[in-house]
Amino acid sequence: MGKADKPGRKIISGKRLTEEEALWLLKNSGLAELGQMAWDFARTKHGLKVYYNRNIHLEPTNICVFRCRFCSFSRDAGHADAWDMSRSEIEERVKSALSDGVTEIHIVGGVHPDRDLHYYASLLSHIKQMAPGVHIKAFTAIELNYMFKKANVEVNEGFRILKSAGLDSVPGGGAEIFNENIRKQICPEKGSAHLWMKIHEAAHVNGIPTNATMLYGHLESPEDIIHHLSVLRNLQDRTGGFNCFIPLKYRNYNNLLSDLEEKPWIYDLRIFALSRIFLDNIPHLKAYWPMLGKPLAALLLSFGANDFDGTINDSTRIYSMAGAEEKNPGMTTHEIRQIIEREGFIATERDSLYNELM
């Protein structure tokens, strides 16, 4: 592809990487070189600020119609490890979160066979009445597609109903990897990459910002990584609706892909650094500490990440059930600030849309 330092020179000059150049960097660049590029890019974009927020995760159920091979979370109804929260249980979780001063409630869970759009719109409305000033970020594209179809409601109308009920933004889960052949191997029942993109584009068109994710470290190739990032970058060029990109590391405990070895932390650093410099139009890159573990998430702040996620308050089980280091994920704001500042950054509290809070 020409001189080895060509991609680095392009980044320094503020020019966009091509897919070919990004693939070359992912495969061939030294880690120090790639990390320096990501560091420079992130400093230009955000200075030394690293963001965090006060949040909880509500996972109303892990009963799910799908059996993705990488998933350690989903269960059938009646299974010993299955749960399905009642409305009163959800109310208690929300009340407890409000007493802790949370600014965001993040809601995702299994695709329950009996729940449609109207059930979840009612749930959002109820939560919004309890917590009118709290941002609700809820439902993956796969959950949304199922609830829309079950209620026989078109996508745009579905978003209008949810937005009216209190939906403020959509998380990025369910993207996995966009190579359809690999999706057939790791999540054959789940919707296509095109479906995920369609749902997120519709959210953007309806004034609902979203995040984006990528599941890495399983069967994907470097080419698949670049393709995934390129698809996201192209959609962002059209809509500008993505707030944040979150690379999600495959964890191999208690699922149908457990024979795969997890990738070493050096690979994580490369994925994050390359993501930061390639996705030049998505403003934020999150190191999701409940999945990565606190030490690795802290290290990734020097490889392009500028968001450490939030307090969580031991309210998510998706990655703890998959063998992540953080078995009971929760931190105080003081602990988060200490970690960020120990790495030499400025800990900056934010709301869900990255407005800074005093």
Tab-separated table of C-alpha atoms in Angstrom:
chain	number	residue	atom	x	y	z
A	1	MET	CA	0.000	0.000	0.000
A	2	GLY	CA	3.006	2.248	-0.289
A	3	LYS	CA	5.128	3.574	2.522
A	4	ALA	CA	4.411	2.051	5.896
A	5	ASP	CA	3.885	5.409	7.568
A	6	LYS	CA	1.315	6.655	5.075
A	7	PRO	CA	-1.775	5.999	7.281
A	8	GLY	CA	-0.087	7.729	10.202
A	9	ARG	CA	0.709	10.771	8.079
A	10	LYS	CA	-2.925	10.926	6.921
A	11	ILE	CA	-4.201	10.910	10.503
A	12	ILE	CA	-1.797	13.662	11.515
A	13	SER	CA	-3.002	15.775	8.599
A	14	GLY	CA	-6.658	15.182	9.568
A	15	LYS	CA	-7.564	13.069	6.556
A	16	ARG	CA	-9.908	10.087	6.724
A	17	LEU	CA	-8.506	6.560	6.579
A	18	THR	CA	-9.648	4.258	3.807
A	19	GLU	CA	-10.687	0.698	4.594
A	20	GLU	CA	-7.459	-0.551	2.999
A	21	GLU	CA	-5.335	1.700	5.186
A	22	ALA	CA	-7.246	0.758	8.328
A	23	LEU	CA	-6.802	-2.944	7.569
A	24	TRP	CA	-3.084	-2.414	7.066
A	25	LEU	CA	-2.829	-0.657	10.420
A	26	LEU	CA	-4.775	-3.359	12.233
A	27	LYS	CA	-2.619	-6.114	10.776
A	28	ASN	CA	0.816	-4.506	10.571
A	29	SER	CA	1.318	-1.439	12.729
A	30	GLY	CA	3.243	-1.634	15.960
A	31	LEU	CA	1.117	-1.325	19.077
A	32	ALA	CA	3.004	1.748	20.253
A	33	GLU	CA	2.505	3.446	16.877
A	34	LEU	CA	-1.205	2.603	16.751
A	35	GLY	CA	-1.677	3.670	20.342
A	36	GLN	CA	0.045	6.989	19.712
A	37	MET	CA	-2.247	7.707	16.775
A	38	ALA	CA	-5.311	6.977	18.908
A	39	TRP	CA	-3.922	9.089	21.753
A	40	ASP	CA	-3.303	12.043	19.448
A	41	PHE	CA	-6.749	11.710	17.862
A	42	ALA	CA	-8.526	11.534	21.220
A	43	ARG	CA	-6.580	14.490	22.632
A	44	THR	CA	-7.462	16.593	19.609
A	45	LYS	CA	-11.125	15.687	20.023
A	46	HIS	CA	-11.502	15.758	23.820
A	47	GLY	CA	-8.332	17.018	25.427
A	48	LEU	CA	-7.681	15.103	28.641
A	49	LYS	CA	-11.348	14.777	29.604
A	50	VAL	CA	-12.713	11.304	30.315
A	51	TYR	CA	-16.444	11.059	30.912
A	52	TYR	CA	-18.519	9.018	33.356
A	53	ASN	CA	-22.114	9.099	34.550
A	54	ARG	CA	-24.408	7.960	37.346
A	55	ASN	CA	-26.442	5.098	35.923
A	56	ILE	CA	-28.071	1.773	36.552
A	57	HIS	CA	-29.008	-1.074	34.245
A	58	LEU	CA	-32.481	-2.542	34.393
A	59	GLU	CA	-32.626	-6.046	32.942
A	60	PRO	CA	-36.318	-6.887	33.360
A	61	THR	CA	-35.951	-10.458	32.116
A	62	ASN	CA	-33.449	-12.893	30.701
A	63	ILE	CA	-36.194	-15.064	29.204
A	64	CYS	CA	-35.478	-14.946	25.499
A	65	VAL	CA	-36.783	-16.438	22.279
A	66	PHE	CA	-33.244	-16.503	20.835
A	67	ARG	CA	-30.270	-18.702	21.658
A	68	CYS	CA	-27.229	-16.826	20.373
A	69	ARG	CA	-24.205	-19.080	20.670
A	70	PHE	CA	-22.034	-16.429	22.322
A	71	CYS	CA	-24.677	-15.482	24.921
A	72	SER	CA	-24.447	-16.592	28.560
A	73	PHE	CA	-27.475	-14.537	29.631
A	74	SER	CA	-30.640	-15.885	27.972
A	75	ARG	CA	-32.789	-18.618	29.517
A	76	ASP	CA	-36.087	-20.377	28.889
A	77	ALA	CA	-39.039	-19.641	31.162
A	78	GLY	CA	-38.943	-21.983	34.122
A	79	HIS	CA	-35.156	-22.408	34.092
A	80	ALA	CA	-33.526	-22.145	37.512
A	81	ASP	CA	-31.503	-19.131	36.385
A	82	ALA	CA	-34.366	-17.338	34.621
A	83	TRP	CA	-35.975	-14.190	35.970
A	84	ASP	CA	-38.876	-11.970	34.975
A	85	MET	CA	-39.243	-8.850	37.131
A	86	SER	CA	-42.668	-7.751	38.225
A	87	ARG	CA	-43.727	-4.109	37.913
A	88	SER	CA	-43.289	-3.697	41.682
A	89	GLU	CA	-39.743	-5.097	41.526
A	90	ILE	CA	-38.888	-2.628	38.775
A	91	GLU	CA	-40.399	0.201	40.835
A	92	GLU	CA	-38.173	-0.699	43.781
A	93	ARG	CA	-35.080	-0.720	41.556
A	94	VAL	CA	-35.963	2.709	40.193
A	95	LYS	CA	-36.683	4.156	43.655
A	96	SER	CA	-33.327	2.880	44.921
A	97	ALA	CA	-31.560	4.359	41.896
A	98	LEU	CA	-33.202	7.730	42.410
A	99	SER	CA	-31.979	7.820	46.001
A	100	ASP	CA	-28.460	7.347	44.619
A	101	GLY	CA	-28.850	10.315	42.270
A	102	VAL	CA	-28.703	8.467	38.954
A	103	THR	CA	-29.190	10.456	35.765
A	104	GLU	CA	-29.649	7.466	33.430
A	105	ILE	CA	-31.637	4.232	33.464
A	106	HIS	CA	-30.377	1.753	30.867
A	107	ILE	CA	-32.911	-0.965	29.997
A	108	VAL	CA	-32.084	-4.098	28.005
A	109	GLY	CA	-32.920	-7.751	28.470
A	110	GLY	CA	-34.041	-10.920	26.817
A	111	VAL	CA	-36.504	-10.892	23.935
A	112	HIS	CA	-39.485	-12.132	25.935
A	113	PRO	CA	-41.950	-14.132	23.789
A	114	ASP	CA	-45.045	-12.523	25.345
A	115	ARG	CA	-44.051	-8.834	25.489
A	116	ASP	CA	-44.902	-6.356	22.755
A	117	LEU	CA	-44.500	-2.648	22.097
A	118	HIS	CA	-47.462	-1.624	24.235
A	119	TYR	CA	-46.159	-3.482	27.288
A	120	TYR	CA	-42.810	-1.717	27.064
A	121	ALA	CA	-44.334	1.679	26.256
A	122	SER	CA	-46.412	1.334	29.432
A	123	LEU	CA	-43.264	0.420	31.379
A	124	LEU	CA	-41.381	3.458	30.067
A	125	SER	CA	-44.293	5.742	30.855
A	126	HIS	CA	-44.463	4.420	34.401
A	127	ILE	CA	-40.729	4.886	34.962
A	128	LYS	CA	-40.861	8.383	33.482
A	129	GLN	CA	-43.637	9.325	35.898
A	130	MET	CA	-41.476	8.131	38.785
A	131	ALA	CA	-38.298	9.763	37.448
A	132	PRO	CA	-39.230	12.587	35.067
A	133	GLY	CA	-35.744	14.080	34.957
A	134	VAL	CA	-33.881	10.819	34.361
A	135	HIS	CA	-32.744	9.836	30.861
A	136	ILE	CA	-34.075	6.469	29.676
A	137	LYS	CA	-31.808	4.611	27.271
A	138	ALA	CA	-33.582	1.426	26.333
A	139	PHE	CA	-33.872	-1.649	24.114
A	140	THR	CA	-31.508	-3.101	21.558
A	141	ALA	CA	-32.438	-3.123	17.886
A	142	ILE	CA	-33.336	-6.801	18.172
A	143	GLU	CA	-35.688	-6.169	21.094
A	144	LEU	CA	-37.246	-3.242	19.256
A	145	ASN	CA	-37.807	-5.199	16.060
A	146	TYR	CA	-39.507	-8.026	17.958
A	147	MET	CA	-41.817	-5.753	19.955
A	148	PHE	CA	-42.772	-3.767	16.848
A	149	LYS	CA	-43.582	-6.914	14.872
A	150	LYS	CA	-45.494	-8.512	17.744
A	151	ALA	CA	-47.664	-5.404	18.035
A	152	ASN	CA	-48.006	-5.212	14.229
A	153	VAL	CA	-46.668	-1.651	14.269
A	154	GLU	CA	-44.415	-0.116	11.607
A	155	VAL	CA	-40.926	0.910	12.780
A	156	ASN	CA	-41.362	4.684	12.601
A	157	GLU	CA	-44.723	4.524	14.339
A	158	GLY	CA	-43.190	2.263	16.973
A	159	PHE	CA	-40.500	4.828	17.695
A	160	ARG	CA	-43.074	7.599	17.910
A	161	ILE	CA	-45.012	5.587	20.507
A	162	LEU	CA	-41.896	4.821	22.562
A	163	LYS	CA	-40.608	8.385	22.350
A	164	SER	CA	-43.958	9.678	23.561
A	165	ALA	CA	-43.823	7.166	26.429
A	166	GLY	CA	-40.395	8.375	27.563
A	167	LEU	CA	-37.681	6.768	25.435
A	168	ASP	CA	-34.749	9.191	25.181
A	169	SER	CA	-32.088	7.133	23.410
A	170	VAL	CA	-31.238	3.603	22.263
A	171	PRO	CA	-28.180	1.546	23.288
A	172	GLY	CA	-26.004	-0.151	20.699
A	173	GLY	CA	-26.383	-3.824	21.554
A	174	GLY	CA	-27.208	-6.551	19.046
A	175	ALA	CA	-24.849	-5.369	16.314
A	176	GLU	CA	-22.441	-8.249	17.044
A	177	ILE	CA	-20.456	-8.430	13.772
A	178	PHE	CA	-21.927	-7.445	10.423
A	179	ASN	CA	-20.508	-10.334	8.364
A	180	GLU	CA	-23.649	-12.369	7.628
A	181	ASN	CA	-21.796	-15.676	7.337
A	182	ILE	CA	-20.398	-15.251	10.837
A	183	ARG	CA	-23.772	-14.129	12.164
A	184	LYS	CA	-25.179	-17.449	10.908
A	185	GLN	CA	-22.596	-19.214	13.066
A	186	ILE	CA	-22.834	-17.168	16.270
A	187	CYS	CA	-26.439	-15.858	16.265
A	188	PRO	CA	-28.369	-17.650	13.484
A	189	GLU	CA	-31.826	-16.726	14.822
A	190	LYS	CA	-31.071	-13.052	15.357
A	191	GLY	CA	-31.882	-10.463	12.735
A	192	SER	CA	-29.501	-9.468	9.979
A	193	ALA	CA	-26.968	-6.663	10.005
A	194	HIS	CA	-29.292	-4.829	7.618
A	195	LEU	CA	-32.085	-5.047	10.192
A	196	TRP	CA	-29.856	-3.592	12.925
A	197	MET	CA	-28.911	-0.721	10.626
A	198	LYS	CA	-32.529	-0.144	9.598
A	199	ILE	CA	-33.667	0.146	13.227
A	200	HIS	CA	-30.881	2.556	14.163
A	201	GLU	CA	-31.370	4.700	11.086
A	202	ALA	CA	-35.084	4.921	11.873
A	203	ALA	CA	-34.258	5.973	15.430
A	204	HIS	CA	-32.013	8.738	14.115
A	205	VAL	CA	-34.660	9.914	11.650
A	206	ASN	CA	-37.131	10.120	14.537
A	207	GLY	CA	-34.780	12.265	16.615
A	208	ILE	CA	-33.626	9.471	18.929
A	209	PRO	CA	-29.826	9.231	19.333
A	210	THR	CA	-28.250	5.808	19.646
A	211	ASN	CA	-24.980	4.093	20.442
A	212	ALA	CA	-23.243	1.407	18.373
A	213	THR	CA	-21.364	-1.730	19.371
A	214	MET	CA	-19.214	-4.464	17.879
A	215	LEU	CA	-18.680	-7.904	19.385
A	216	TYR	CA	-15.067	-8.918	18.724
A	217	GLY	CA	-12.730	-11.727	19.692
A	218	HIS	CA	-14.663	-14.761	18.394
A	219	LEU	CA	-14.732	-15.938	14.749
A	220	GLU	CA	-14.190	-12.622	13.007
A	221	SER	CA	-11.239	-11.730	10.767
A	222	PRO	CA	-9.468	-8.356	10.566
A	223	GLU	CA	-11.398	-7.763	7.345
A	224	ASP	CA	-14.671	-8.283	9.232
A	225	ILE	CA	-13.630	-5.728	11.845
A	226	ILE	CA	-12.939	-3.087	9.203
A	227	HIS	CA	-16.161	-3.870	7.333
A	228	HIS	CA	-18.173	-3.471	10.543
A	229	LEU	CA	-16.553	-0.142	11.359
A	230	SER	CA	-17.003	1.080	7.802
A	231	VAL	CA	-20.727	0.310	7.795
A	232	LEU	CA	-21.127	2.294	11.012
A	233	ARG	CA	-19.078	5.199	9.679
A	234	ASN	CA	-21.168	5.351	6.519
A	235	LEU	CA	-24.435	5.434	8.462
A	236	GLN	CA	-23.056	8.145	10.717
A	237	ASP	CA	-22.177	10.190	7.633
A	238	ARG	CA	-25.839	9.995	6.596
A	239	THR	CA	-27.564	10.604	9.930
A	240	GLY	CA	-25.123	11.830	12.568
A	241	GLY	CA	-27.180	9.933	15.134
A	242	PHE	CA	-24.522	7.853	16.923
A	243	ASN	CA	-23.237	9.287	20.202
A	244	CYS	CA	-20.763	6.597	21.135
A	245	PHE	CA	-19.086	3.407	19.920
A	246	ILE	CA	-18.517	0.537	22.357
A	247	PRO	CA	-16.307	-2.414	21.361
A	248	LEU	CA	-17.536	-5.446	23.329
A	249	LYS	CA	-15.133	-8.282	24.033
A	250	TYR	CA	-16.400	-11.835	23.631
A	251	ARG	CA	-16.320	-13.733	26.942
A	252	ASN	CA	-16.248	-17.516	26.727
A	253	TYR	CA	-17.806	-18.740	29.973
A	254	ASN	CA	-21.049	-20.711	29.993
A	255	ASN	CA	-22.058	-20.400	26.349
A	256	LEU	CA	-22.009	-22.446	23.156
A	257	LEU	CA	-18.731	-20.935	21.916
A	258	SER	CA	-16.820	-21.731	25.089
A	259	ASP	CA	-14.235	-23.754	23.180
A	260	LEU	CA	-12.886	-20.470	21.760
A	261	GLU	CA	-10.049	-18.878	23.682
A	262	GLU	CA	-10.532	-15.271	24.669
A	263	LYS	CA	-8.276	-12.790	22.910
A	264	PRO	CA	-5.332	-11.390	24.910
A	265	TRP	CA	-5.451	-7.824	26.192
A	266	ILE	CA	-3.003	-6.701	23.504
A	267	TYR	CA	-5.734	-7.400	20.947
A	268	ASP	CA	-8.168	-5.262	22.942
A	269	LEU	CA	-5.745	-2.344	22.786
A	270	ARG	CA	-5.428	-2.690	19.012
A	271	ILE	CA	-9.189	-2.865	18.470
A	272	PHE	CA	-9.847	0.226	20.563
A	273	ALA	CA	-7.032	2.262	19.029
A	274	LEU	CA	-8.017	1.380	15.469
A	275	SER	CA	-11.692	2.079	16.218
A	276	ARG	CA	-10.824	5.516	17.543
A	277	ILE	CA	-8.893	6.665	14.496
A	278	PHE	CA	-11.194	5.055	11.907
A	279	LEU	CA	-14.517	6.226	13.349
A	280	ASP	CA	-13.651	9.876	12.963
A	281	ASN	CA	-17.312	10.938	12.913
A	282	ILE	CA	-18.527	9.163	16.074
A	283	PRO	CA	-17.553	11.458	18.917
A	284	HIS	CA	-17.081	9.078	21.835
A	285	LEU	CA	-15.413	5.700	22.445
A	286	LYS	CA	-16.401	3.807	25.575
A	287	ALA	CA	-14.294	1.420	27.653
A	288	TYR	CA	-17.123	-0.514	29.308
A	289	TRP	CA	-15.486	-1.503	32.572
A	290	PRO	CA	-18.020	-4.154	33.750
A	291	MET	CA	-17.107	-6.204	30.666
A	292	LEU	CA	-13.395	-5.386	30.414
A	293	GLY	CA	-12.509	-5.183	34.098
A	294	LYS	CA	-11.343	-1.974	35.752
A	295	PRO	CA	-7.572	-2.316	35.080
A	296	LEU	CA	-7.966	-2.947	31.335
A	297	ALA	CA	-10.633	-0.258	30.971
A	298	ALA	CA	-8.287	2.193	32.661
A	299	LEU	CA	-5.452	1.244	30.305
A	300	LEU	CA	-7.701	1.736	27.287
A	301	LEU	CA	-8.063	5.405	28.188
A	302	SER	CA	-4.558	5.767	26.739
A	303	PHE	CA	-5.627	3.952	23.547
A	304	GLY	CA	-8.420	6.271	22.447
A	305	ALA	CA	-11.283	5.651	24.882
A	306	ASN	CA	-12.730	8.802	26.459
A	307	ASP	CA	-15.752	7.334	28.280
A	308	PHE	CA	-15.552	5.020	31.310
A	309	ASP	CA	-19.321	4.385	31.537
A	310	GLY	CA	-20.857	4.813	34.980
A	311	THR	CA	-21.601	3.706	38.493
A	312	ILE	CA	-23.818	0.735	37.400
A	313	ASN	CA	-24.658	-0.074	41.078
A	314	ASP	CA	-24.370	-3.849	40.609
A	315	SER	CA	-27.361	-3.807	38.288
A	316	THR	CA	-26.171	-5.814	35.268
A	317	ARG	CA	-25.578	-9.554	34.925
A	318	ILE	CA	-25.023	-9.861	31.173
A	319	TYR	CA	-21.230	-10.005	31.391
A	320	SER	CA	-20.848	-11.371	34.917
A	321	MET	CA	-22.783	-14.453	33.726
A	322	ALA	CA	-20.267	-14.740	30.867
A	323	GLY	CA	-17.222	-14.817	33.122
A	324	ALA	CA	-16.152	-11.161	33.189
A	325	GLU	CA	-13.834	-10.140	36.015
A	326	GLU	CA	-16.417	-7.818	37.582
A	327	LYS	CA	-18.793	-10.239	39.294
A	328	ASN	CA	-20.742	-7.522	41.129
A	329	PRO	CA	-20.190	-4.440	38.973
A	330	GLY	CA	-20.667	-1.213	40.858
A	331	MET	CA	-18.572	1.813	41.745
A	332	THR	CA	-19.058	5.116	43.492
A	333	THR	CA	-18.345	8.313	41.598
A	334	HIS	CA	-15.358	8.808	43.915
A	335	GLU	CA	-13.891	5.455	42.860
A	336	ILE	CA	-14.442	6.207	39.167
A	337	ARG	CA	-12.808	9.624	39.486
A	338	GLN	CA	-9.829	8.078	41.276
A	339	ILE	CA	-9.268	5.561	38.478
A	340	ILE	CA	-9.534	8.180	35.732
A	341	GLU	CA	-7.314	10.701	37.506
A	342	ARG	CA	-4.726	8.057	38.377
A	343	GLU	CA	-4.279	7.546	34.626
A	344	GLY	CA	-3.595	11.271	34.186
A	345	PHE	CA	-6.997	12.347	32.832
A	346	ILE	CA	-9.631	14.836	33.920
A	347	ALA	CA	-12.662	12.984	35.293
A	348	THR	CA	-15.755	14.719	33.913
A	349	GLU	CA	-19.285	13.800	34.919
A	350	ARG	CA	-21.769	13.841	32.034
A	351	ASP	CA	-25.390	13.238	31.280
A	352	SER	CA	-26.474	10.641	28.711
A	353	LEU	CA	-25.953	13.052	25.802
A	354	TYR	CA	-22.462	14.082	26.953
A	355	ASN	CA	-23.443	17.425	28.384
A	356	GLU	CA	-21.030	18.108	31.239
A	357	LEU	CA	-22.485	18.248	34.748
A	358	MET	CA	-21.078	20.366	37.544
